[in-house]
CSV table of C-alpha atoms and ligand atoms in Angstrom, one decimal:
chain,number,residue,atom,x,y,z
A,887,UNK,CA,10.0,2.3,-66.6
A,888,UNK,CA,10.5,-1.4,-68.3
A,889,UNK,CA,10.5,-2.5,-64.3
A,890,UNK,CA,7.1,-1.0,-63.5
A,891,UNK,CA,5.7,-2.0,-66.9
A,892,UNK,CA,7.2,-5.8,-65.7
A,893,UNK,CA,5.6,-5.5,-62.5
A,894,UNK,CA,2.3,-4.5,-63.8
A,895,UNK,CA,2.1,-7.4,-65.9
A,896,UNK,CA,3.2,-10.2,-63.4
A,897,UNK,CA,0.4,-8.2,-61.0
A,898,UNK,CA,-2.2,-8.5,-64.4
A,899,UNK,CA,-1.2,-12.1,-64.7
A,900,UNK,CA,-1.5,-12.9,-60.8
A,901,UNK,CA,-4.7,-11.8,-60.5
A,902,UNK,CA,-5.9,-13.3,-64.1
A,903,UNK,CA,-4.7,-16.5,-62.3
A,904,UNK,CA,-6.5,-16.1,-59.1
A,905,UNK,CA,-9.5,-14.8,-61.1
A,906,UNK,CA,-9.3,-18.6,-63.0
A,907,UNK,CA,-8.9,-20.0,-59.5
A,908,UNK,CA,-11.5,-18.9,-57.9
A,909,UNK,CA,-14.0,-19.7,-61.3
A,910,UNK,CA,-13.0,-23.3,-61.1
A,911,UNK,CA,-13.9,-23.4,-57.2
A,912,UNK,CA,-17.0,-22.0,-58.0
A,913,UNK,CA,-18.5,-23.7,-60.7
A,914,UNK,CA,-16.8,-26.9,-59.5
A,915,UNK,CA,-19.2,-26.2,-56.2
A,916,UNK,CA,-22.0,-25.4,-58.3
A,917,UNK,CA,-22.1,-28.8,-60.3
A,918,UNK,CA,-21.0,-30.8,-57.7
A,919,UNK,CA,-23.8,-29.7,-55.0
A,920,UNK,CA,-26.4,-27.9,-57.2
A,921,UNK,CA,-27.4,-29.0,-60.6
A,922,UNK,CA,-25.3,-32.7,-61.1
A,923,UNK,CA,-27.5,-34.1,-58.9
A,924,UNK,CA,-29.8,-37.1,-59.8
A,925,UNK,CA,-32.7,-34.8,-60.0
A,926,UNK,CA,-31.6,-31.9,-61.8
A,927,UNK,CA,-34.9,-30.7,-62.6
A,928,UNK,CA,-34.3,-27.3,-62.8
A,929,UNK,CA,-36.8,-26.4,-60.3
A,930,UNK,CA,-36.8,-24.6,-57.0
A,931,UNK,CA,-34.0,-22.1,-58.2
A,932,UNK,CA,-36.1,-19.8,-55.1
A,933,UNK,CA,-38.0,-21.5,-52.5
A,934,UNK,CA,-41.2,-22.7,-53.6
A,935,UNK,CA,-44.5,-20.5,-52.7
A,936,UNK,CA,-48.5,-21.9,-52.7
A,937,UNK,CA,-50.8,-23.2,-50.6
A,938,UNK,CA,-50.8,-26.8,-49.1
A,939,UNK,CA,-54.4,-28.0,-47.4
A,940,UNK,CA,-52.8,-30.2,-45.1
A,941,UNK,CA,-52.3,-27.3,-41.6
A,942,UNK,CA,-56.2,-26.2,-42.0
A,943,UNK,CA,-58.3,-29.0,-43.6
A,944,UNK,CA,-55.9,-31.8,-42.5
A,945,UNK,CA,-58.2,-35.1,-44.4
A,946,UNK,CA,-61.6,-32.8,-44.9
A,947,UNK,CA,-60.8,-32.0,-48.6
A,948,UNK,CA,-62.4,-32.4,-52.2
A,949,UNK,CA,-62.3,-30.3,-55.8
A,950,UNK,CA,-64.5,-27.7,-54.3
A,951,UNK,CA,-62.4,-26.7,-52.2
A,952,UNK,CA,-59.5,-27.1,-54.0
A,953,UNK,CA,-60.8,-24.9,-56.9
A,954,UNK,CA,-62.1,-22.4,-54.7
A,955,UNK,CA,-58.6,-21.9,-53.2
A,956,UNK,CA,-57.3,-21.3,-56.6
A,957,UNK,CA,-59.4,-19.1,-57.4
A,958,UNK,CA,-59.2,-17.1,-54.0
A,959,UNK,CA,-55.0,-17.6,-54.5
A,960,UNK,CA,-55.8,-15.2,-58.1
A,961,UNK,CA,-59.0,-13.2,-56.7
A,962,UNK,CA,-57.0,-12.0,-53.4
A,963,UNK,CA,-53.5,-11.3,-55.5
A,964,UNK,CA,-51.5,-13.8,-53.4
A,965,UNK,CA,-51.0,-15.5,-56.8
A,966,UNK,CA,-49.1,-12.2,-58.0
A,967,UNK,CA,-47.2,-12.4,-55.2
A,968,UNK,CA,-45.6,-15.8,-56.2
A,969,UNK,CA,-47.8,-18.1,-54.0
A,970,UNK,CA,-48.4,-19.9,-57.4
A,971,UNK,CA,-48.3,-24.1,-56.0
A,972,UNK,CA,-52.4,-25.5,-55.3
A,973,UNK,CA,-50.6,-28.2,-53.4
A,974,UNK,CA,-53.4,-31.3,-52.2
A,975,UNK,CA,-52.0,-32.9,-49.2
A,976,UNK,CA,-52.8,-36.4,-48.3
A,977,UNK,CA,-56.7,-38.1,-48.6
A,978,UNK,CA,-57.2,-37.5,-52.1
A,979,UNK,CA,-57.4,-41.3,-53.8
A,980,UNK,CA,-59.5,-44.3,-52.9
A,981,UNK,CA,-58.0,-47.0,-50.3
A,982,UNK,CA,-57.5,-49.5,-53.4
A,983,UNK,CA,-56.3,-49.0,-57.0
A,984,UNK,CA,-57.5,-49.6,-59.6
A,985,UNK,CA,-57.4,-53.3,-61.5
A,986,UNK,CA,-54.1,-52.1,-63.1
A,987,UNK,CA,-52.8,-50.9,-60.0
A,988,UNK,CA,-53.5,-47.1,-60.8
A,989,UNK,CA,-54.0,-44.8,-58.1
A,990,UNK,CA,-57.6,-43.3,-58.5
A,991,UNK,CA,-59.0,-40.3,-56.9
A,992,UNK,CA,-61.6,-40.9,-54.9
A,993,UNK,CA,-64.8,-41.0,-56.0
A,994,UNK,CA,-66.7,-39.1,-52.7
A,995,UNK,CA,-64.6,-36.1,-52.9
A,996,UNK,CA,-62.9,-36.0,-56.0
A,997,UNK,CA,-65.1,-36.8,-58.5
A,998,UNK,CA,-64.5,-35.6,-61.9
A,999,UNK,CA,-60.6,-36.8,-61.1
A,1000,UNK,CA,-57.4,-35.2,-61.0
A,1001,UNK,CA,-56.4,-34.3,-64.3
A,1002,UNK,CA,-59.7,-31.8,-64.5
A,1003,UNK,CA,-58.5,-29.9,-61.3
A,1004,UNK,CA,-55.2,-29.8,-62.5
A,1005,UNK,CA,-56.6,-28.3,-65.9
A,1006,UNK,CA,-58.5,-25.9,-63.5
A,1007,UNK,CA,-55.6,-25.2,-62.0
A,1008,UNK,CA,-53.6,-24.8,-64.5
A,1009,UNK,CA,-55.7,-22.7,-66.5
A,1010,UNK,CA,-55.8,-19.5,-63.9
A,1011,UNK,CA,-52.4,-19.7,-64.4
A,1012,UNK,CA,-51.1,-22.0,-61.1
A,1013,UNK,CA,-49.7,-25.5,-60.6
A,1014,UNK,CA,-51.1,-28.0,-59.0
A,1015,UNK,CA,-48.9,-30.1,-56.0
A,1016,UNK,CA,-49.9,-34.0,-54.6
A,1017,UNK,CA,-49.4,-36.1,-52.3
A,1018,UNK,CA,-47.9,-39.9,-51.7
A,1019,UNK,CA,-45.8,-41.8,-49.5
A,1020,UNK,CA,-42.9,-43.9,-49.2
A,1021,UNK,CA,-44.3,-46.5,-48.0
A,1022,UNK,CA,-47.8,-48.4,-47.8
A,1023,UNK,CA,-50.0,-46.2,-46.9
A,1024,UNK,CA,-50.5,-42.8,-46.4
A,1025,UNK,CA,-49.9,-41.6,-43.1
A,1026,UNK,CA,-53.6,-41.3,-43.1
A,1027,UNK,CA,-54.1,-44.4,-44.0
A,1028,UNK,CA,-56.7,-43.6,-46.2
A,1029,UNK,CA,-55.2,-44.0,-49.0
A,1030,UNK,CA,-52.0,-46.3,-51.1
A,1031,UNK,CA,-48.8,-45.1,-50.8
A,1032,UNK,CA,-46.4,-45.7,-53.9
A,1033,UNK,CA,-43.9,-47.8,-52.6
A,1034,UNK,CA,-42.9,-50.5,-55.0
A,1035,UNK,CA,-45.3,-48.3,-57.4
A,1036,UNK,CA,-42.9,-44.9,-57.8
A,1037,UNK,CA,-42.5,-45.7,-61.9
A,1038,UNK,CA,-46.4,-45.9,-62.6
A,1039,UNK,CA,-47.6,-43.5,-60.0
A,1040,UNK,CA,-45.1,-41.0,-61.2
A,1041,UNK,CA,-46.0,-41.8,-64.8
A,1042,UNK,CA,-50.1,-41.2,-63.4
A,1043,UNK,CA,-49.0,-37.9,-62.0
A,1044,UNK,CA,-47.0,-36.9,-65.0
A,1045,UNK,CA,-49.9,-37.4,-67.4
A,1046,UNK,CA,-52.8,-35.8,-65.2
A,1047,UNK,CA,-50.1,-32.7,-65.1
A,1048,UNK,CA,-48.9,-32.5,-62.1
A,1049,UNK,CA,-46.4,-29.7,-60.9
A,1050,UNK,CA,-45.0,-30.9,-57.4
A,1051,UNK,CA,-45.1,-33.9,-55.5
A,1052,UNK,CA,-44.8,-33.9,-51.6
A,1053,UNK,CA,-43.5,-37.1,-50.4
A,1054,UNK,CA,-44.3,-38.4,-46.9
A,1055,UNK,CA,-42.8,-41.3,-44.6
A,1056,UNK,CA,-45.2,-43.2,-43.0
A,1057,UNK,CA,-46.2,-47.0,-43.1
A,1058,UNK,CA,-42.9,-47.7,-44.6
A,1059,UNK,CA,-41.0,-51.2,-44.8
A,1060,UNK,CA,-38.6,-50.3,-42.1
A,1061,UNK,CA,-35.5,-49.9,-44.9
A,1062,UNK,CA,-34.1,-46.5,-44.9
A,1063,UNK,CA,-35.1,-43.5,-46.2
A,1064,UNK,CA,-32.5,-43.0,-48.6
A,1065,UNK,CA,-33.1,-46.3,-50.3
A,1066,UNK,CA,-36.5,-45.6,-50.8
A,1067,UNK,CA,-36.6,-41.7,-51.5
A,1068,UNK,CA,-34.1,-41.9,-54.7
A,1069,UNK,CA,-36.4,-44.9,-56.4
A,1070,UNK,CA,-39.1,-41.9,-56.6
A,1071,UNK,CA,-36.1,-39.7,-57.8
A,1072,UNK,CA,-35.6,-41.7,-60.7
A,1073,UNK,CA,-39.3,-42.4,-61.2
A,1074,UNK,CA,-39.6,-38.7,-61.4
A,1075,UNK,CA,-37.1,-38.1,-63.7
A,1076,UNK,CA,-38.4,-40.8,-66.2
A,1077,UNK,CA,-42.1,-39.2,-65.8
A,1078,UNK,CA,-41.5,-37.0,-68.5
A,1079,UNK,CA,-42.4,-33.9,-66.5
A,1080,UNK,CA,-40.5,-31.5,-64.5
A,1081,UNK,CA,-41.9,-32.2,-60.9
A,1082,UNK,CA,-41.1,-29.9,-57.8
A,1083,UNK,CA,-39.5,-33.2,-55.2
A,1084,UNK,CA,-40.5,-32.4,-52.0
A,1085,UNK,CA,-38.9,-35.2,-49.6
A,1086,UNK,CA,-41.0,-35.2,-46.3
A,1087,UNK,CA,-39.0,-37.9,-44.1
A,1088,UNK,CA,-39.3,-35.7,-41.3
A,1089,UNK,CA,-35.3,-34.5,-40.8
A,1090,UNK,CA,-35.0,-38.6,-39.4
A,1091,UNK,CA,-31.9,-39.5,-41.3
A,1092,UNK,CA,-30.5,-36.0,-41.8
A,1093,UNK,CA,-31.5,-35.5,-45.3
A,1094,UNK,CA,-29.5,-31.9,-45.7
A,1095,UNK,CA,-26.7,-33.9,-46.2
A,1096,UNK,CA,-28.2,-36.4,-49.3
A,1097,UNK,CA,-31.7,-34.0,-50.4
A,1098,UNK,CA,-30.0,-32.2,-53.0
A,1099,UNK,CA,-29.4,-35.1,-55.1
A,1100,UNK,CA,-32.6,-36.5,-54.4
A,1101,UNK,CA,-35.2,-33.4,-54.6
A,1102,UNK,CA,-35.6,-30.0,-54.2
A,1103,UNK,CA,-36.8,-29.6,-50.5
A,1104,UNK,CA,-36.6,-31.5,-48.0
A,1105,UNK,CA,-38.1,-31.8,-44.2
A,1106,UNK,CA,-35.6,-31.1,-41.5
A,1107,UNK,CA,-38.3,-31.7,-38.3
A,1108,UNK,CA,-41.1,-33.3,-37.9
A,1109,UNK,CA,-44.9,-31.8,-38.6
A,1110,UNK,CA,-45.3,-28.4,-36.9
A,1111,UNK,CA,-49.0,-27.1,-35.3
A,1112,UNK,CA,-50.3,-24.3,-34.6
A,1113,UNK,CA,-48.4,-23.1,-31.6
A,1114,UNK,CA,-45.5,-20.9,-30.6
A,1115,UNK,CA,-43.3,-23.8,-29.2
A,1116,UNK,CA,-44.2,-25.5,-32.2
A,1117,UNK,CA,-43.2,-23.3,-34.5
A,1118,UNK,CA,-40.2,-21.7,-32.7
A,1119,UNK,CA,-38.3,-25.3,-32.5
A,1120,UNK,CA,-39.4,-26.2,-36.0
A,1121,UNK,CA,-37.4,-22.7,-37.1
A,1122,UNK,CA,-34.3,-24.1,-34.6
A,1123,UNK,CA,-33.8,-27.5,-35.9
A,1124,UNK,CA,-33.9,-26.3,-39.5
A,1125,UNK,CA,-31.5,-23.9,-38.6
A,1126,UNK,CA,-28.7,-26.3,-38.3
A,1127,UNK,CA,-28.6,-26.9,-41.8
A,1128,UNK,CA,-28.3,-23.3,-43.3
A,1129,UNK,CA,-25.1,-24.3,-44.7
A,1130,UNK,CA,-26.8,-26.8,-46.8
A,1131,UNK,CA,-29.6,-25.1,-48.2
A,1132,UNK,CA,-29.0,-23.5,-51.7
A,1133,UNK,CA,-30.8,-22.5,-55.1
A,1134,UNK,CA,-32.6,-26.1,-56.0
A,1135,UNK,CA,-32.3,-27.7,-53.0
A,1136,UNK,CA,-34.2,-26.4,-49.6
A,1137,UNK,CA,-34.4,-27.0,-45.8
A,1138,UNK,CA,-38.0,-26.9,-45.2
A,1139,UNK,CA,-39.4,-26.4,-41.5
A,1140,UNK,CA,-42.5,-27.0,-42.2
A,1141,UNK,CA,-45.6,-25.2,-43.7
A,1142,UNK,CA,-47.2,-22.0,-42.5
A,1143,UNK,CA,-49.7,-21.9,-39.7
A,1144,UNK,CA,-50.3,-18.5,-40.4
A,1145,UNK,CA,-54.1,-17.5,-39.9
A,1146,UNK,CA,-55.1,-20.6,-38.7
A,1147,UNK,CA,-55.3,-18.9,-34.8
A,1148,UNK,CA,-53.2,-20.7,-32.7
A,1149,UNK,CA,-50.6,-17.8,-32.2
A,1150,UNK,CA,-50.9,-14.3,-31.8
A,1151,UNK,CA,-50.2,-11.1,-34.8
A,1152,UNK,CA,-47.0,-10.4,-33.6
A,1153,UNK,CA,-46.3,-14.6,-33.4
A,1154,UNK,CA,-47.3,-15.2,-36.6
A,1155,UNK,CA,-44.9,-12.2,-37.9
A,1156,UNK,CA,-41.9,-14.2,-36.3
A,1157,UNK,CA,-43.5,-17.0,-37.8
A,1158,UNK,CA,-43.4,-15.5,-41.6
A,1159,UNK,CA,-40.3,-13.8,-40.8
A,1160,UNK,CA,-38.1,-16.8,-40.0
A,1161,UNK,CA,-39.4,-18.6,-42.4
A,1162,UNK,CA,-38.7,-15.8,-45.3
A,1163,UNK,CA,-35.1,-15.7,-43.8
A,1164,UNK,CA,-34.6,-19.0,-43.7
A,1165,UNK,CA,-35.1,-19.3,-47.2
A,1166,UNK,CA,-38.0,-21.9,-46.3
A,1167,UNK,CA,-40.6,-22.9,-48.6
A,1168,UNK,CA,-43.9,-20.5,-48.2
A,1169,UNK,CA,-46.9,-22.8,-48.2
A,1170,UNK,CA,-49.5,-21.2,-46.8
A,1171,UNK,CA,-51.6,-23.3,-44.5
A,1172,UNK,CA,-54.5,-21.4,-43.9
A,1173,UNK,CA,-57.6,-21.3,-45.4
A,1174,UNK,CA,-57.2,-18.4,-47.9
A,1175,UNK,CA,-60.8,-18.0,-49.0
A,1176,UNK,CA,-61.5,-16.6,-46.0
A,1177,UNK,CA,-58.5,-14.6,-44.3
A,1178,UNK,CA,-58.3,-12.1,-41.4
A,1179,UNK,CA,-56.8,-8.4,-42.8
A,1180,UNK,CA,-54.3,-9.5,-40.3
A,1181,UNK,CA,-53.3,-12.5,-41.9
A,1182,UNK,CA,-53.6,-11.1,-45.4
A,1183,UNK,CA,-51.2,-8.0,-44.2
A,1184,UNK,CA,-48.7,-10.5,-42.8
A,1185,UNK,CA,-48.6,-13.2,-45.6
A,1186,UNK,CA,-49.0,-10.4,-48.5
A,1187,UNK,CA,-45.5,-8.7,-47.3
A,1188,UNK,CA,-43.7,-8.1,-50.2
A,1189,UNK,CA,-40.3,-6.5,-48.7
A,1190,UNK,CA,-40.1,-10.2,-46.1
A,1191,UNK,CA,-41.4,-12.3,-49.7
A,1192,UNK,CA,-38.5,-10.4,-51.3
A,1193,UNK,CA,-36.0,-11.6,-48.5
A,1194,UNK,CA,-37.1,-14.9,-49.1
A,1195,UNK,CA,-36.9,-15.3,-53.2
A,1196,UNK,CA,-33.9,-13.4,-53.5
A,1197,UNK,CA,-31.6,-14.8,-55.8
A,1198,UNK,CA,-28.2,-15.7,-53.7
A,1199,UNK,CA,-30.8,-18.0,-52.0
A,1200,UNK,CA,-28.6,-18.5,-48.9
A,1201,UNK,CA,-30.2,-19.6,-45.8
A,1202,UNK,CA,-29.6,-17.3,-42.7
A,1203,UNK,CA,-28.3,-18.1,-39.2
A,1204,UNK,CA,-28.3,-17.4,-35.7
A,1205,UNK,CA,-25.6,-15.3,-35.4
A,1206,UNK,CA,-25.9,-14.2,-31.5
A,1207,UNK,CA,-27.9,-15.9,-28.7
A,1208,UNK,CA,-27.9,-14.5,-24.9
A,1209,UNK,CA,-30.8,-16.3,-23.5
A,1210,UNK,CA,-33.9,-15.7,-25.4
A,1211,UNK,CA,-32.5,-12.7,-27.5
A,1212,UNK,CA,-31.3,-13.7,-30.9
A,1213,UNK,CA,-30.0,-12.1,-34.0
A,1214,UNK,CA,-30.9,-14.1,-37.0
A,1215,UNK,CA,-28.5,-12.7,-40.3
A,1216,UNK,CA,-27.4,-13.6,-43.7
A,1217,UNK,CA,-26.7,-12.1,-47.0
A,1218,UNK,CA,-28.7,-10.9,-49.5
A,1219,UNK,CA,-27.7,-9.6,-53.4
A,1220,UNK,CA,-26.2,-6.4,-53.6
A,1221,UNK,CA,-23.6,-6.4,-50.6
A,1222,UNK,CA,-27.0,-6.0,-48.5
A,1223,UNK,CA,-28.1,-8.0,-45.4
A,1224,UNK,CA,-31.5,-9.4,-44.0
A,1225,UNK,CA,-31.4,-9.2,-39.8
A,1226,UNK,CA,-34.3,-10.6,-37.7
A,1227,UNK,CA,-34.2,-9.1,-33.8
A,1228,UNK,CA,-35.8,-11.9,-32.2
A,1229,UNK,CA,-37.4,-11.7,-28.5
A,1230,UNK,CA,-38.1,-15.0,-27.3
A,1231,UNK,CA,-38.4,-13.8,-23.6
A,1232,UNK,CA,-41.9,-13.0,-21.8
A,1233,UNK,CA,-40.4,-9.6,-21.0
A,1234,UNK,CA,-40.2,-6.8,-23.3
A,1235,UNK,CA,-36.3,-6.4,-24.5
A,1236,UNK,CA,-33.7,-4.2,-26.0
A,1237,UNK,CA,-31.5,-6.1,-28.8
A,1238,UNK,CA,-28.7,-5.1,-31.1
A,1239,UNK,CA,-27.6,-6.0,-33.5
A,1240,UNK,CA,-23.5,-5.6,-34.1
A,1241,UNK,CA,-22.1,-5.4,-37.4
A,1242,UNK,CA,-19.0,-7.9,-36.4
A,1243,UNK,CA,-21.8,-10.6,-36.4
A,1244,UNK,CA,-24.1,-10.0,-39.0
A,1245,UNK,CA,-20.8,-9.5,-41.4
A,1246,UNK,CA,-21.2,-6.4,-42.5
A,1247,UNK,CA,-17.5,-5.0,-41.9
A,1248,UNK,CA,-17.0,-2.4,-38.9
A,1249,UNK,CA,-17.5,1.3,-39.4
A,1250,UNK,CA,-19.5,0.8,-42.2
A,1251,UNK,CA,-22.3,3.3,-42.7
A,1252,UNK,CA,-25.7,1.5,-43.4
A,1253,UNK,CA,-29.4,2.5,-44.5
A,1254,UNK,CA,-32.0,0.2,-42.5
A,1255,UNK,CA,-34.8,-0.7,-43.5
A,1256,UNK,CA,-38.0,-1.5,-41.2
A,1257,UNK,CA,-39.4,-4.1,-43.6
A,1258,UNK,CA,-42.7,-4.7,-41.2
A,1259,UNK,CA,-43.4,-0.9,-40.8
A,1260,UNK,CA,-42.4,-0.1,-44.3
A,1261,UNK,CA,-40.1,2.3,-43.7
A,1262,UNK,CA,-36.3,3.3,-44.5
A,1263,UNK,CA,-35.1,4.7,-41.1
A,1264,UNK,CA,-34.0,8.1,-41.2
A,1265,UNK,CA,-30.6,7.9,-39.0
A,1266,UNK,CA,-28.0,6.0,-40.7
A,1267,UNK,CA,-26.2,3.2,-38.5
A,1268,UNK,CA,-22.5,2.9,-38.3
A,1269,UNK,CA,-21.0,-0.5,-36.1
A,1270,UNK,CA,-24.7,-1.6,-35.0
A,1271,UNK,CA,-27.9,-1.2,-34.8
A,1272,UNK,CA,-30.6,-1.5,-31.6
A,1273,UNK,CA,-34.5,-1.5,-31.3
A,1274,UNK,CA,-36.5,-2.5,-28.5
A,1275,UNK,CA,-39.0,-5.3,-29.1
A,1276,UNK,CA,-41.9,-6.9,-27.4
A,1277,UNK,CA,-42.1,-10.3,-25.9
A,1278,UNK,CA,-42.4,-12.9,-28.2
A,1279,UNK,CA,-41.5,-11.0,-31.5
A,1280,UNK,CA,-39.1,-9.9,-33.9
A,1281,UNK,CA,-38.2,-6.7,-36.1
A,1282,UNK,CA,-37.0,-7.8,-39.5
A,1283,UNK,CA,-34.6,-5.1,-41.5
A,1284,UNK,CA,-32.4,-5.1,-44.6
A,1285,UNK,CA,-29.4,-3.2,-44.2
A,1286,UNK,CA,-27.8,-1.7,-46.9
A,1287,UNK,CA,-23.8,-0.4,-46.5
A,1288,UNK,CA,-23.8,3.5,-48.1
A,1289,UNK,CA,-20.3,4.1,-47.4
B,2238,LIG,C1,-68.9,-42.3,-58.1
B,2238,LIG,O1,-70.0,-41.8,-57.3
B,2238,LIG,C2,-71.2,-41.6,-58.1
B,2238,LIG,C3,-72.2,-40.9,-57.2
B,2238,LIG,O2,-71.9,-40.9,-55.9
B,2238,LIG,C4,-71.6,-43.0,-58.5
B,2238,LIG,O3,-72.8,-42.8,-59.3
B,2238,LIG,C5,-70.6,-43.6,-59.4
B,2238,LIG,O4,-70.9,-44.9,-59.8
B,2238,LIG,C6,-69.2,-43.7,-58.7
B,2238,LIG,N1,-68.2,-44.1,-59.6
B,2238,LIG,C7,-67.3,-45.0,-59.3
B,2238,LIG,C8,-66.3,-45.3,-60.3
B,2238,LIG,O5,-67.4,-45.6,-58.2
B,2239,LIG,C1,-47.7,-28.9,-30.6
B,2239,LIG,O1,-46.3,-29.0,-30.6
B,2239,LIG,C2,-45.7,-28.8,-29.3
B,2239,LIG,C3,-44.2,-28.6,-29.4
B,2239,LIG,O2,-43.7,-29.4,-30.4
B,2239,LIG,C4,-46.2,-29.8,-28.4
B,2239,LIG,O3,-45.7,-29.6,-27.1
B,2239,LIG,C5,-47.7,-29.8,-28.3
B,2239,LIG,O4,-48.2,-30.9,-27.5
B,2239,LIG,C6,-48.3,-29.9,-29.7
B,2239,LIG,N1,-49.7,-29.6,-29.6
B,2239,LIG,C7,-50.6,-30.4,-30.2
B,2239,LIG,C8,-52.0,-29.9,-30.1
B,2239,LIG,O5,-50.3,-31.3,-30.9
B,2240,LIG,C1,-65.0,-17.9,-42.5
B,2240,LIG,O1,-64.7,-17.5,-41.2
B,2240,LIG,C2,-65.8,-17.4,-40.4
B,2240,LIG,C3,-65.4,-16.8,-39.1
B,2240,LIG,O2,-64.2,-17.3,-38.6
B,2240,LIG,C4,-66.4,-18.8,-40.2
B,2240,LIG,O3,-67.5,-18.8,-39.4
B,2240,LIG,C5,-66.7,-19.4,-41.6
B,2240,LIG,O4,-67.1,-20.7,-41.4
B,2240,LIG,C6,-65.5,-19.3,-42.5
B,2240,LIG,N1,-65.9,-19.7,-43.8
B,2240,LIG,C7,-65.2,-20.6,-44.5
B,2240,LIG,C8,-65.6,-20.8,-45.9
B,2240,LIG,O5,-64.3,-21.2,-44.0
């Protein structure tokens, strides 16, 4: 009796211990990688979701537009959704400053300035997103970047109330990216607003490896179009990094093409699928005042947004290639799984998916569910699971273990 009461103990105290251990590991992961990092503005804990003009409008922008994208973000329920950042891409200030060296929004397009359409913005219940660069110019060079001015123009974007700043890379002074990138960091930080960090530097210098101490997305390829190749590479290269992507601190591919017409209904689902999987910012790139049913069914998908914003926030990978059949996996909360089936072939194909690759452990019984058709399948799936899938598409389930 006294030897099995001993034994219990040491066994209580063993896993007390271990308990401990595995704590410190976590938290000391946690601090070190997630929130002691230069930025540590608290934002991104979930990919970030809006609406960026760049993909559609590309330089053709002003406030109209702007405000009747907010407006359409509320009017069509996208806003509900989460798609909450207006995000202005580059064009939006005059070629000079100002005589103190402000940025100023131009006068053609933008005319009752930024700080208005951010109050718009702002009051339907959204955030507003800019744009600047690391450099001289914009890539458009249309306009200044903020290189050598990160302190005021992250001041000026502070105090017109700006919610996210995308950062691009163009008509820099040769110096690397991550001497210039952190100077915005700290400019930022100093602003005396939370602002989303959104380095665009185009994957050059690898910035999975140094983003999360600088912002809270970064670019891991350069700009995608509107075109299957496009988009399928943009979704491989970012895939490299899954291991680096975590709650504050994203890979980003790219933004959505989707409903701008370059790819076809079932392209555009791989499209928002991978992306959703990939725990990839959603920034729709269409224009959303005036969307297709198709394109509002695909982006309005609250089972693949779900994917996306849950709140492990870890990126999935390729866990199986065999030529242009791939099984995309990773985990979600609640011992469940998100699995794309991808068919990248011209042929029609038969794909499995087997449970020693997607981690779920063998012999497992596990409910599917079809998160494009809606619908829990009725057989349960023990060891793996098959569908047969078109040329260039996907299915996309969540698999939950049941016994
Ligand atoms: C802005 O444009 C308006 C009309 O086009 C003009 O009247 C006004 O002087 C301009 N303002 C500035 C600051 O250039
Ligand atoms: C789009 O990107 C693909 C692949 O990256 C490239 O081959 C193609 O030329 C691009 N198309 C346009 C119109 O830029
Ligand atoms: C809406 O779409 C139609 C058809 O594609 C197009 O002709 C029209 O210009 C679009 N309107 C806007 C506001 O983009």
């Amino acid at each position: 009796m006294e030897r099995r009461k001993f034994v219990c103990e040491m066994l209580l105290t063993l896993m007390t211990l271990f308990h401990i251990l595995l704590t410190c590991v976590d938290s000391a992961s946690a601090s070190g990688l997630g929130r002691r990092n230069l930025l540590a503005n608290g934002l991104g804990r979930t990919p970030p979701m809006g609406w960026n003009s760049w993909n559609h409008f590309s330089c053709q922008i002003d406030e109209k537009m702007i405000r009747e994208t907010a407006d359409a973000l509320v009017s069509t329920g996208l806003s509900k959704l989460g798609y909450t950042y207006v995000n202005i891409d580059d064009c939006w200030a005059e070629l000079i400053r100002d005589d103190k060296g402000n940025l100023v929004a131009k006068n053609s397009t933008f005319p009752s300035g930024i700080k208005a359409l951010a109050d718009y913005v702002h009051s339907k219940g959204l955030k507003i997103g800019i744009y600047s660069d690391a450099g001289y110019f914009t890539c458009s060079k249309k306009m200044p970047g903020s290189l050598n001015h990160e302190f005021q123009d992250a001041k000026t974007f502070a105090s017109w109330g700006i919610d996210y700043l995308k950062y691009d890379n163009c008509n820099n002074d040769g110096s690397k990216p991550t001497s210039r990138y952190p100077i915005m960091t700290r400019a930022l930080m100093k602003a005396g607003r939370p602002i989303f960090f959104s380095l665009c530097e185009w994957g050059d210098m690898h910035p999975a490896l140094w983003g999360a101490k600088v912002g809270n997305s970064w670019r891991t390829t350069g700009d995608i179009n509107d075109s299957w190749e496009s988009m399928i590479t943009r979704a491989d290269m970012n895939e490299v990094y899954a291991d680096l992507a975590r709650p504050g601190g994203w890979n980003d591919p790219d933004m959505l093409e989707v409903g701008n017409g370059g790819m076809t209904k079932d392209e555009y689902i791989v499209h928002f699928s991978l992306w959703a999987i990939s725990k990839a910012p959603l920034l729709l790139g269409c224009d959303i005042r005036n969307m297709t049913k198709e394109t509002k069914e695909i982006i309005t998908n609250e089972e693949v947004i779900a994917v996306n914003q849950d709140p492990l926030g870890i990126q999935a990978k390729k866990v199986r290639m065999e030529g242009d059949i791939e099984i995309w996996a990773g985990p979600l909360s609640g011992y469940r799984v998100a699995v794309v089936l991808l068919n990248r072939s011209p042929f029609r194909n038969s794909i499995t998916a087997n449970w020693d690759d997607i981690d779920i452990p063998t012999k497992t019984v596990v409910e599917a569910r079809d998160l494009w058709e809606h619908k829990t399948l009725k057989r349960k799936f023990v060891d793996k699971l098959t569908a047969t899938i078109d040329s260039h598409a996907c299915k996309m389930y969540v698999l939950k273990p049941i016994a």
